[in-house]
Tab-separated table of C-alpha atoms in Angstrom:
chain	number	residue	atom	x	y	z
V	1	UNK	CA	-1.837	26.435	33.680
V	2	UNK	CA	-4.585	24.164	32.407
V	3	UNK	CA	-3.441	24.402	28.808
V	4	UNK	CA	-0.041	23.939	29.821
V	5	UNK	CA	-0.800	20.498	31.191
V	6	UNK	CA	-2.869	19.962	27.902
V	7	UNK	CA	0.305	20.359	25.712
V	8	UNK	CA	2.458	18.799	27.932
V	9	UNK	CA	0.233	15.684	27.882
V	10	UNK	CA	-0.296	15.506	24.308
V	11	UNK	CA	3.824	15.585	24.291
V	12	UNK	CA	3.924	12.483	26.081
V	13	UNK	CA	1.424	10.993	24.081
V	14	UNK	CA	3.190	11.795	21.436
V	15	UNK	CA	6.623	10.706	22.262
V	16	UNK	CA	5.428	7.522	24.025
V	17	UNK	CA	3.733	6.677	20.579
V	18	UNK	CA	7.455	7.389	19.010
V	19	UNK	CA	8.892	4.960	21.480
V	20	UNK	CA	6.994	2.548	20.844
V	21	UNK	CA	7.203	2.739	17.264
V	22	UNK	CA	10.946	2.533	17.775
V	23	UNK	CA	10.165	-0.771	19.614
V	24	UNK	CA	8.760	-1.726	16.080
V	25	UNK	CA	5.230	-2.808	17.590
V	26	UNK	CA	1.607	-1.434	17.672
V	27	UNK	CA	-0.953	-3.227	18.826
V	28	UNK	CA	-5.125	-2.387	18.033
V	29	UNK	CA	-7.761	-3.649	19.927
V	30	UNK	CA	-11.329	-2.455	18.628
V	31	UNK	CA	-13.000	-2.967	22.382
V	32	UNK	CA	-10.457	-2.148	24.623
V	33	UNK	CA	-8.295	0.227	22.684
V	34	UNK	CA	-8.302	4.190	22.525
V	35	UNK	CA	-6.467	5.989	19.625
V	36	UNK	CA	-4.904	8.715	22.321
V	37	UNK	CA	-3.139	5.100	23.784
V	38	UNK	CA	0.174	4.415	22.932
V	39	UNK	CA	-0.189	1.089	21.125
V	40	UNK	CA	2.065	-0.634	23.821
V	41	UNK	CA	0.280	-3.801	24.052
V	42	UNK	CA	-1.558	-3.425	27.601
V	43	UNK	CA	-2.351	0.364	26.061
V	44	UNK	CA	-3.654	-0.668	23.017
V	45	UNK	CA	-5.143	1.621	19.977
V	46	UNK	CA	-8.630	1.183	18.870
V	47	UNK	CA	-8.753	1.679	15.010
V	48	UNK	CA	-6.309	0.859	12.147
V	49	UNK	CA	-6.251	4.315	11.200
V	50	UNK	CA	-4.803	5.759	14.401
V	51	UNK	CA	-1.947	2.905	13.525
V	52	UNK	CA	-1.258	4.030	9.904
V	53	UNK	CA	-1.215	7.973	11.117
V	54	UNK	CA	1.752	7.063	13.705
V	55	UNK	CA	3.477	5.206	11.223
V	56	UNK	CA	2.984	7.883	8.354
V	57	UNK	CA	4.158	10.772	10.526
V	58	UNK	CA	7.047	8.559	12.103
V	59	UNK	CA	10.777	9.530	11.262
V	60	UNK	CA	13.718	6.131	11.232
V	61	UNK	CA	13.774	2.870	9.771
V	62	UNK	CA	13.594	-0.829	10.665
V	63	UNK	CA	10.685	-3.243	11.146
V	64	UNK	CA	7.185	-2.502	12.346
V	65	UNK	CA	4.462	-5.023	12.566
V	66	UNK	CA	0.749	-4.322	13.727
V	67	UNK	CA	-0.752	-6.785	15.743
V	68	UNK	CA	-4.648	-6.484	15.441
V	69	UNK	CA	-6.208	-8.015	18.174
V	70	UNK	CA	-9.913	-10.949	16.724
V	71	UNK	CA	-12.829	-8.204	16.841
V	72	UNK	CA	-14.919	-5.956	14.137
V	73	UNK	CA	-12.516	-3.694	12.244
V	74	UNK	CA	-14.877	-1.603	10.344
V	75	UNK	CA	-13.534	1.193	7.887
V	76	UNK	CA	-15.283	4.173	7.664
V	77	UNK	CA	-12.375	6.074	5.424
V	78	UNK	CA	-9.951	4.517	3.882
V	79	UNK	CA	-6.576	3.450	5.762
V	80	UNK	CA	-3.535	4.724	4.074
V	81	UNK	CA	0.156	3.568	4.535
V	82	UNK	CA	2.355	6.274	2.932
V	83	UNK	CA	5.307	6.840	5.416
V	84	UNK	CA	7.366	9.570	4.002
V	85	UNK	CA	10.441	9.577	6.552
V	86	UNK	CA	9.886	6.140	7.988
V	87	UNK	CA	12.352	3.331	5.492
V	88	UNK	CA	11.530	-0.134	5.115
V	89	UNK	CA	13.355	-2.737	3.824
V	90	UNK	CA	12.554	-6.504	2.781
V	91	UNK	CA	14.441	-7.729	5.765
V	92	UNK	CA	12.980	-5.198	8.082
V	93	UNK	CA	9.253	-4.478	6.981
V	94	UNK	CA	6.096	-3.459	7.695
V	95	UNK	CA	3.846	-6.122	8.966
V	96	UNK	CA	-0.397	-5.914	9.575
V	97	UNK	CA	-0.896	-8.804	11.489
V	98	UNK	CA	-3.633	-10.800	13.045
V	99	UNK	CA	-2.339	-11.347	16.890
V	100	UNK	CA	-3.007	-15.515	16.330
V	101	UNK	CA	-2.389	-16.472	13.212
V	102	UNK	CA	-3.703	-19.591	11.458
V	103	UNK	CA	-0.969	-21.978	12.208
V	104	UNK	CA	-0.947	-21.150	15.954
V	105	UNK	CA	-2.109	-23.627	17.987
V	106	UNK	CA	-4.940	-21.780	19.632
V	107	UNK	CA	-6.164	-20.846	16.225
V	108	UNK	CA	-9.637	-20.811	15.221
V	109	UNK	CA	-11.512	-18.999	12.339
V	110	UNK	CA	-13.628	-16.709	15.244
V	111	UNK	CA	-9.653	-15.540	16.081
V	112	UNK	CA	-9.361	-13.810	12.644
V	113	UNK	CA	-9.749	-9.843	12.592
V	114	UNK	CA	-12.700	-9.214	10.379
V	115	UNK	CA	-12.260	-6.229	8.039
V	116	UNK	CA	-15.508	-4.457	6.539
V	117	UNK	CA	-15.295	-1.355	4.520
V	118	UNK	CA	-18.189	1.081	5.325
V	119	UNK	CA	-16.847	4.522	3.846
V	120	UNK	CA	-18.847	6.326	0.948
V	121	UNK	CA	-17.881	5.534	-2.611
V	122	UNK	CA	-16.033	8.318	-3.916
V	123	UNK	CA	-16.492	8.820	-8.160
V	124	UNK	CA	-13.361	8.226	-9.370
V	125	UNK	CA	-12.117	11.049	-12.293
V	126	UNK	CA	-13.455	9.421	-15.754
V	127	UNK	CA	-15.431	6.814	-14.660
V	128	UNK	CA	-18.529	6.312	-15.535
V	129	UNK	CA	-19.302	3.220	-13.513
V	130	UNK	CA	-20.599	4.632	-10.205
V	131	UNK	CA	-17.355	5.331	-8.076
V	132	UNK	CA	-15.364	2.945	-5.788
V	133	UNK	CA	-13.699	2.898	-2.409
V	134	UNK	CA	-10.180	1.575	-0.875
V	135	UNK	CA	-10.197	-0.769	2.131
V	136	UNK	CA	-6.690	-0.954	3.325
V	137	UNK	CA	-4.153	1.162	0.746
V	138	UNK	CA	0.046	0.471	0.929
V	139	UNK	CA	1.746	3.001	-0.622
V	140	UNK	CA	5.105	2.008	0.101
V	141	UNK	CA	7.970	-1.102	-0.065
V	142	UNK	CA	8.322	-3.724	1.531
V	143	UNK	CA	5.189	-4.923	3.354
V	144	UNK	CA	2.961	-8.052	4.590
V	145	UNK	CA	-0.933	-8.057	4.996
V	146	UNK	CA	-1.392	-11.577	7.131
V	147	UNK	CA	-4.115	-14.075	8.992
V	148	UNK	CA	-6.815	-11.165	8.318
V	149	UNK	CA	-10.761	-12.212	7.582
V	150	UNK	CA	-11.928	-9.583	4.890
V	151	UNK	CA	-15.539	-9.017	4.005
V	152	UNK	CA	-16.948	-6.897	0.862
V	153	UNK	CA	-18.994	-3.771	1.401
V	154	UNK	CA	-22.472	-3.705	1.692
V	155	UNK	CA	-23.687	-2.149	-1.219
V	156	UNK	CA	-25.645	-2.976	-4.514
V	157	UNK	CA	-23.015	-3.693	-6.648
V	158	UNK	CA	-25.143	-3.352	-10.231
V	159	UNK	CA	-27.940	-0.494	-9.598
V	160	UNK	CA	-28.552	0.298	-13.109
V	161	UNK	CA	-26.829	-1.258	-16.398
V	162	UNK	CA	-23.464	0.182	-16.800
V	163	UNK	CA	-22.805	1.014	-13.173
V	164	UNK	CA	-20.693	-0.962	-11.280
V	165	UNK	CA	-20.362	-0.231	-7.392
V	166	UNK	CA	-17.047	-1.343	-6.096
V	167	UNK	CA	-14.662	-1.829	-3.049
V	168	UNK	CA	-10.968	-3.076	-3.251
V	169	UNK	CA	-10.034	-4.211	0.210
V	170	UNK	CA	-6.328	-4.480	-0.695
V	171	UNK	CA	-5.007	-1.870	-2.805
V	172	UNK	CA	-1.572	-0.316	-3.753
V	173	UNK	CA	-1.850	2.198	-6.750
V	174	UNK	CA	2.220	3.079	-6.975
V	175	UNK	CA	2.944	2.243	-10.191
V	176	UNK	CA	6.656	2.151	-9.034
V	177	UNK	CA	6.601	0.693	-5.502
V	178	UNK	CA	7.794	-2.945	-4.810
V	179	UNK	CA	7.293	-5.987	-2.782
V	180	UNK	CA	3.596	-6.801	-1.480
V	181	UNK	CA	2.583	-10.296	0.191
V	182	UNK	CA	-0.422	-11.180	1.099
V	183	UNK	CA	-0.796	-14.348	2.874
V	184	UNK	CA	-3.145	-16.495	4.973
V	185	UNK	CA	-6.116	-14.306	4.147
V	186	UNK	CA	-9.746	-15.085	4.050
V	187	UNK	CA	-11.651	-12.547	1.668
V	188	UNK	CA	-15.309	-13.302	1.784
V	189	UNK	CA	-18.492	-11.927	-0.600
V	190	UNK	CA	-21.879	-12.433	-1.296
V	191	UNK	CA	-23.330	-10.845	-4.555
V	192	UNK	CA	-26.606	-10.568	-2.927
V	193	UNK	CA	-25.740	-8.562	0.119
V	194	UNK	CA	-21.847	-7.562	0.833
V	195	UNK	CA	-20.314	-8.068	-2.533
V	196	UNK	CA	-16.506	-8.227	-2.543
V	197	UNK	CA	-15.300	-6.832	-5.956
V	198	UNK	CA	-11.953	-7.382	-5.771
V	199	UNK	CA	-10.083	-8.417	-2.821
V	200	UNK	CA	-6.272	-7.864	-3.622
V	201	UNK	CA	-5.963	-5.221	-6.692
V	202	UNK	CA	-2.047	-4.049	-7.140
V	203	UNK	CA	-0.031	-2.545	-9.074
V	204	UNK	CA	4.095	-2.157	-8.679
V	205	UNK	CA	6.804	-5.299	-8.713
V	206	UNK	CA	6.966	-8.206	-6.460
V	207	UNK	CA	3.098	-8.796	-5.417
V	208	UNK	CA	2.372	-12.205	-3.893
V	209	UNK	CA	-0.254	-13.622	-2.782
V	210	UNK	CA	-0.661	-17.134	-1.068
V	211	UNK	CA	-2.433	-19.416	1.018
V	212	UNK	CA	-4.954	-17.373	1.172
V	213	UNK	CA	-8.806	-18.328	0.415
V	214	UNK	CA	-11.119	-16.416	-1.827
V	215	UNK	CA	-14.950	-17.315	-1.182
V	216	UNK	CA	-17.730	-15.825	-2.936
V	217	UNK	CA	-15.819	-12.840	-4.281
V	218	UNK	CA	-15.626	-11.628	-8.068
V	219	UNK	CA	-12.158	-11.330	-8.529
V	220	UNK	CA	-9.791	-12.389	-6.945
V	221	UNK	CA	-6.311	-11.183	-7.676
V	222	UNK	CA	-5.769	-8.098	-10.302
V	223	UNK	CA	-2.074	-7.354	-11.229
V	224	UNK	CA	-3.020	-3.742	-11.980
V	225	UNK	CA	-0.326	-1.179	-13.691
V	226	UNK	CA	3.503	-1.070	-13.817
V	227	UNK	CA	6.214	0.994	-14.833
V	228	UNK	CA	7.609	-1.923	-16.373
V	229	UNK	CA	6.637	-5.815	-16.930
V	230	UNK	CA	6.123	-6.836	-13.177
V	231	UNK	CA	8.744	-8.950	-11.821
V	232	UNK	CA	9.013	-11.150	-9.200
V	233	UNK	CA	4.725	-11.858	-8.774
V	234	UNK	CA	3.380	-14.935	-7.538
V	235	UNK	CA	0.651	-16.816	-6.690
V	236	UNK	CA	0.808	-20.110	-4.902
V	237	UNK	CA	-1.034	-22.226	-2.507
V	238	UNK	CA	-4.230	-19.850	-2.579
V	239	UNK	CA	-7.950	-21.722	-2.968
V	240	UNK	CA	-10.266	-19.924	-4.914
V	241	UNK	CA	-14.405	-21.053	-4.868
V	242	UNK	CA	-17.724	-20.096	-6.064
V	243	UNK	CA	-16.539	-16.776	-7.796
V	244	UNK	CA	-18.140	-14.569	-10.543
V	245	UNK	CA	-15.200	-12.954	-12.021
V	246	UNK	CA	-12.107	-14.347	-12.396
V	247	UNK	CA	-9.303	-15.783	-10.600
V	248	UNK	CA	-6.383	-14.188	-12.451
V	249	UNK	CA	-5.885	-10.959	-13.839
V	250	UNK	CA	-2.048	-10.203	-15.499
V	251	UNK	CA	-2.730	-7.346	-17.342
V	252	UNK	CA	1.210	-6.156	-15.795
V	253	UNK	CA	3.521	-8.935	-14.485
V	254	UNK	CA	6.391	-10.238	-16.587
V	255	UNK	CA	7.012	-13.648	-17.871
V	256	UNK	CA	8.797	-14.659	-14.976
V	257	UNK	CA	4.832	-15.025	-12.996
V	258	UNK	CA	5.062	-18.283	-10.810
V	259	UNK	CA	2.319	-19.790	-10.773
V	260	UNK	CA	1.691	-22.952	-8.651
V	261	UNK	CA	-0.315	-25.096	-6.005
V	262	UNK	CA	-3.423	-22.738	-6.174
V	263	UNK	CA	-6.900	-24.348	-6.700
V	264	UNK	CA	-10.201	-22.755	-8.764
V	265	UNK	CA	-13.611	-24.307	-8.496
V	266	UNK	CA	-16.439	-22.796	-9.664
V	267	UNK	CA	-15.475	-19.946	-11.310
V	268	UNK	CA	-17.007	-17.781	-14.219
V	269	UNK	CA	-13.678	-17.392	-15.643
V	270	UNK	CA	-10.015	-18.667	-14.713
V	271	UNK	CA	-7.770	-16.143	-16.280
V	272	UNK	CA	-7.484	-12.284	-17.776
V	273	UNK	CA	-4.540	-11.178	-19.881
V	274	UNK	CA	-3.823	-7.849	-20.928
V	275	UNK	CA	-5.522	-6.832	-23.890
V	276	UNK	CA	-2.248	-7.440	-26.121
V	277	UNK	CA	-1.942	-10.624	-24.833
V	278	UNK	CA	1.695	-10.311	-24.639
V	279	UNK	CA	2.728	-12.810	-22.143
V	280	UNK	CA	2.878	-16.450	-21.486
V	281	UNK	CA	2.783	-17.753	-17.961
V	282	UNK	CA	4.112	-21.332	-16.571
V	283	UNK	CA	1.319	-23.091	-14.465
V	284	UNK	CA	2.328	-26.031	-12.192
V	285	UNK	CA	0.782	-28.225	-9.740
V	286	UNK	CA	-2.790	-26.358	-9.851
V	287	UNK	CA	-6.103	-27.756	-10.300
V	288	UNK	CA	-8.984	-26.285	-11.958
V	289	UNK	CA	-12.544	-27.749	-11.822
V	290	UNK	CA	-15.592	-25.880	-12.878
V	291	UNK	CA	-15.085	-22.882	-14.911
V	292	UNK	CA	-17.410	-21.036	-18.123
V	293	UNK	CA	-14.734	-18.942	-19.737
V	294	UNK	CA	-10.956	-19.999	-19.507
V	295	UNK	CA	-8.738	-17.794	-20.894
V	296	UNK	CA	-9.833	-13.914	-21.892
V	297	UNK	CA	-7.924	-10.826	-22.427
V	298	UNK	CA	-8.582	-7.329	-21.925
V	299	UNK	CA	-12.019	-6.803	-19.411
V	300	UNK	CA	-12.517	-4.270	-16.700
V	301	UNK	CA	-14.089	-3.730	-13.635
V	302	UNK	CA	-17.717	-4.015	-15.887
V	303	UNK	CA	-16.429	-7.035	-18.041
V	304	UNK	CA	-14.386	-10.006	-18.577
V	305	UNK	CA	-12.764	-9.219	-21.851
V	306	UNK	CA	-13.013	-11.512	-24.799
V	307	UNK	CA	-11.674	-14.925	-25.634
V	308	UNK	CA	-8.279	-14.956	-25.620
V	309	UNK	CA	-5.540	-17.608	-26.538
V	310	UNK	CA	-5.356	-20.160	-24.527
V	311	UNK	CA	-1.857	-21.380	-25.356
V	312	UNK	CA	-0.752	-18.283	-23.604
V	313	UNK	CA	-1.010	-21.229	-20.680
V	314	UNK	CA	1.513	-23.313	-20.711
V	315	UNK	CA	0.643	-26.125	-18.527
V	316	UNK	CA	2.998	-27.926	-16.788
V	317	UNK	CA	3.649	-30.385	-14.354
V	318	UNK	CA	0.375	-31.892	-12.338
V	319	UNK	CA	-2.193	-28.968	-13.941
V	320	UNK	CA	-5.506	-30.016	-14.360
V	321	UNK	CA	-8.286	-28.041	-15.916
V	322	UNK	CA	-11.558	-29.635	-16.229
V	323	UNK	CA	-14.471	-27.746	-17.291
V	324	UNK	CA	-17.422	-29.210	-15.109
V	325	UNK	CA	-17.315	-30.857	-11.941
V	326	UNK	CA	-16.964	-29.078	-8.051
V	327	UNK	CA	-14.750	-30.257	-5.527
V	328	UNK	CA	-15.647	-30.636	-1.743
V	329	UNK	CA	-15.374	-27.648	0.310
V	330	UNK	CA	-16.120	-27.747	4.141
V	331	UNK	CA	-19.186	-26.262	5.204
V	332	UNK	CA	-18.957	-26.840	9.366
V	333	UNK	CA	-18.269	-23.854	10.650
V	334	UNK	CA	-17.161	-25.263	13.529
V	335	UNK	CA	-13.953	-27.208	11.276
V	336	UNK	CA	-10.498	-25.480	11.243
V	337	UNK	CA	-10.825	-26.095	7.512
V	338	UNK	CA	-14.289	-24.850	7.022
V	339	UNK	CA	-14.891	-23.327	3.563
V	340	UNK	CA	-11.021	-24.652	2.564
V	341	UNK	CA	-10.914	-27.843	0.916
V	342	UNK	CA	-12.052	-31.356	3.285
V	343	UNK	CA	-8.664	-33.108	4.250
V	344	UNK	CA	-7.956	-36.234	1.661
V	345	UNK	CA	-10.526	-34.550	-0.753
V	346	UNK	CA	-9.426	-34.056	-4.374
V	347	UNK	CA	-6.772	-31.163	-4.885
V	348	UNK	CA	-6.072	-31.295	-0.994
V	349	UNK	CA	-3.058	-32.608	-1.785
V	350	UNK	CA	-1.939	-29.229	-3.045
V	351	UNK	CA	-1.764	-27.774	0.381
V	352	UNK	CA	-4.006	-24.683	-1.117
V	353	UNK	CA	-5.472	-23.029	2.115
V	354	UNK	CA	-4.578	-21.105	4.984
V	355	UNK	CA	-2.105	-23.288	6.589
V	356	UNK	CA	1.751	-23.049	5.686
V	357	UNK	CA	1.884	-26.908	7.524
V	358	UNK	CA	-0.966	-29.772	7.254
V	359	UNK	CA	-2.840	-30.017	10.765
């Protein structure tokens, strides 16, 4: 009788957990959730993997957005979207979600979910670098990563001369898959102690990321493998400071790359083409102050490539590049703009930061 009332529990659970998912909601709170909840949003889960295991084993369609609640998200194995029976569409997508999001009035930087991978580094087939780890991994259409506060992993990034340790946050490896935003993100590093390799890394069509802020990281944004040239990639309205990669890897997007109202300062180097350097990209309305290499092709996870040709560039309206210099970035932590660039300050105009609208 007791194991009776087991099973028929563990129905429920399950089929409330359906319901809801039919509702297209989950919501995760890492104090006062439990994974065996339903994800109803006065029964929330506790971890973002219980949310991408209903999703994955989930039969239908339509939209599903996961709200994650301000608290310490830390990974300890990486968190997979692959739903195999569950369709997406652009219109009707699948959403990860801070609850408040920057533009909300309540907002404030302490709101943000903070995501920290802890999980072992795995060696990776052929490499010879040390292994690496995945964060947060989409493996299908159709989805937004939004108003989230990403760290790095706390690891020694360089233990010996040749190695490189490494965590990618945001990942999507399908070379075939299509349409990934990113937006109003705040990826945070520090070399010394929680280095963040490389916050967004993707491969597929239609990756764009924007108004997000990139602070103390290596890279930032690595358009990894396609099929085919990657269409439909953009990156606009994103601030990126005090890095020690680069800001711009297109080793796979197409010609058609938009490219606009996105700030660098202080950055080892600006941009990465593919080795072939078979592309030229349009840049407009971007500002870049404080660089040591501009333009360089090839590179990989232990390298920035070699000098490439600049003219690959093509500079358009309102783009400046200027070699030395800094721009002022708010350090009181107290600001709704801290570490984004001080209101009235020089590239401010751009509107590069988390906010869609000025405050």
């Amino acid at each position: 009788m007791k194991k009776l009332h087991t099973i028929v529990l563990l129905l429920l659970f399950s089929f409330q957990g359906f319901a809801q998912l039919e509702k297209g909601v989950l919501y995760i709170n890492p104090v006062s959730g439990d994974d065996m909840n339903t994800g109803q949003k006065g029964n929330p889960l506790r971890t973002l993997f219980a949310a991408a295991e209903k999703i994955n084993t989930a039969e239908g369609e339509g939209s599903v957005t996961v709200f994650l609640s301000e608290g310490m998200y830390a990974l300890d194995t990486t968190v997979r979207f692959e739903p195999k029976k569950w369709k997406f569409t652009r219109e009707n997508r699948l959403t990860i979600r801070a609850e408040v999001l920057p533009d909300d009035k309540d907002w404030n930087q302490g709101k943000m979910p903070v995501v920290i991978s802890v999980m072992p580094f795995q060696n990776i087939p052929d490499d010879r670098l040390g292994g690496a780890s995945n964060g947060i991994q989409v493996e299908t259409n159709h989805v937004t990563i939004q108003g989230l506060r990403v760290l790095g992993s706390p690891v020694h990034e360089r233990p010996a001369d040749g190695m490189v340790i490494r965590n990618y946050p945001i990942i999507r490896e399908g070379r075939d898959l299509d349409d990934l935003r990113v937006t109003q993100c705040l990826f945070l590093g520090d070399i010394y102690s929680a280095p963040n390799h490389l916050p967004v890394l993707a491969s597929g069509q239609g990756v764009v990321v924007d108004h997000c802020v990139f602070y103390g990281v290596k890279d930032a944004v690595v358009f990894w493998f396609s099929d085919r040239p990657a269409e439909n990639c953009e990156m606009h309205h994103n601030l990126i400071v005090n890095i020690y990669g680069a800001a711009v890897w297109t080793w796979s997007v197409a010609e058609d790359f938009k490219y606009y109202n996105n700030v660098v300062t202080g950055a080892e180097a600006f941009w990465i083409l593919d080795k072939e350097e078979k592309n030229s990209f349009n840049l407009s309305n971007s500002l870049v102050v404080g660089y040591n290499q501009l333009v360089n092709k090839g590179g990989g996870p232990a390298n920035l490539g070699e000098p490439a040709d600049a003219s690959k560039l093509k500079l358009g309206e309102n783009v400046i590049i200027q070699r030395e210099g800094s721009l002022e970035i708010v350090k009181d932590p107290t600001s709704l703009y801290y570490l984004q660039l001080a209101p009235g300050s020089l590239g401010s105009e751009l509107g590069a930061g988390l906010f869609y609208h000025k405050k």
